[in-house]
């Protein structure tokens, strides 16, 4: 079965388990580069994809657009890669997609990893998105992507990796999905609220957050850790919103330990 989405499959084709990785607002499969080698070395088959309307999966997004639409795209990728069941890891928006999948298609999810995600809106993140959308509307895409590292990375890490950060910004600008798509994606994540349904998610869940995340309060992860029936909460003191990138070794160790546990 084919798919209109761009995806890549890494690692052994005969692996006992598949890990499917879903990135945040940027939507790019390339976000997971710091995890690929560790997962493959541990024997996992890994699927990454560009989300609809981003990167190598160009599309005009429908209105209204919702996280449930993004979850259906994951099922499309799973079917195209002959993945009956997967360990799903999502960063921020990707974590929301994972929560939706665990509610809509629980038999397809063996374990769930939520990285700086949330189960309901909060006023601080809303303020951040308001500011980003104001930049996009008043100045344009270049200003929007130049501001992105402020929300992703701790200041000291961004300063120490200035060339890498600038390369990311330039790449994001060159592949910007367009203002309409970006607004539709942000509207979808801002409308997402499954907080009252967390108790219905019974798969094992790793909830990972960094306390210095400036975009999403770590207390959102604490909330999910308390409400999910089968959750493990891992809080890191530093690393920012993208702590799976800035503290990749520590994050990968936690991830592999979690994935090695038996799932129901």
PDB file of C-alpha atoms in Angstrom, residues 8 33 98 187 202 221 252:
ATOM      1  CA  UNK A   8      12.200   6.435   5.690  1.00  0.00           C
ATOM      2  CA  UNK A  33      19.054  12.208  13.818  1.00  0.00           C
ATOM      3  CA  UNK A  98       0.792   9.777  20.058  1.00  0.00           C
ATOM      4  CA  UNK A 187      -4.319  25.984  15.478  1.00  0.00           C
ATOM      5  CA  UNK A 202      -3.427   1.931  29.294  1.00  0.00           C
ATOM      6  CA  UNK A 221       4.406  16.464  31.818  1.00  0.00           C
ATOM      7  CA  UNK A 252      18.761   7.984  24.581  1.00  0.00           C
TER       8      UNK A 252
END
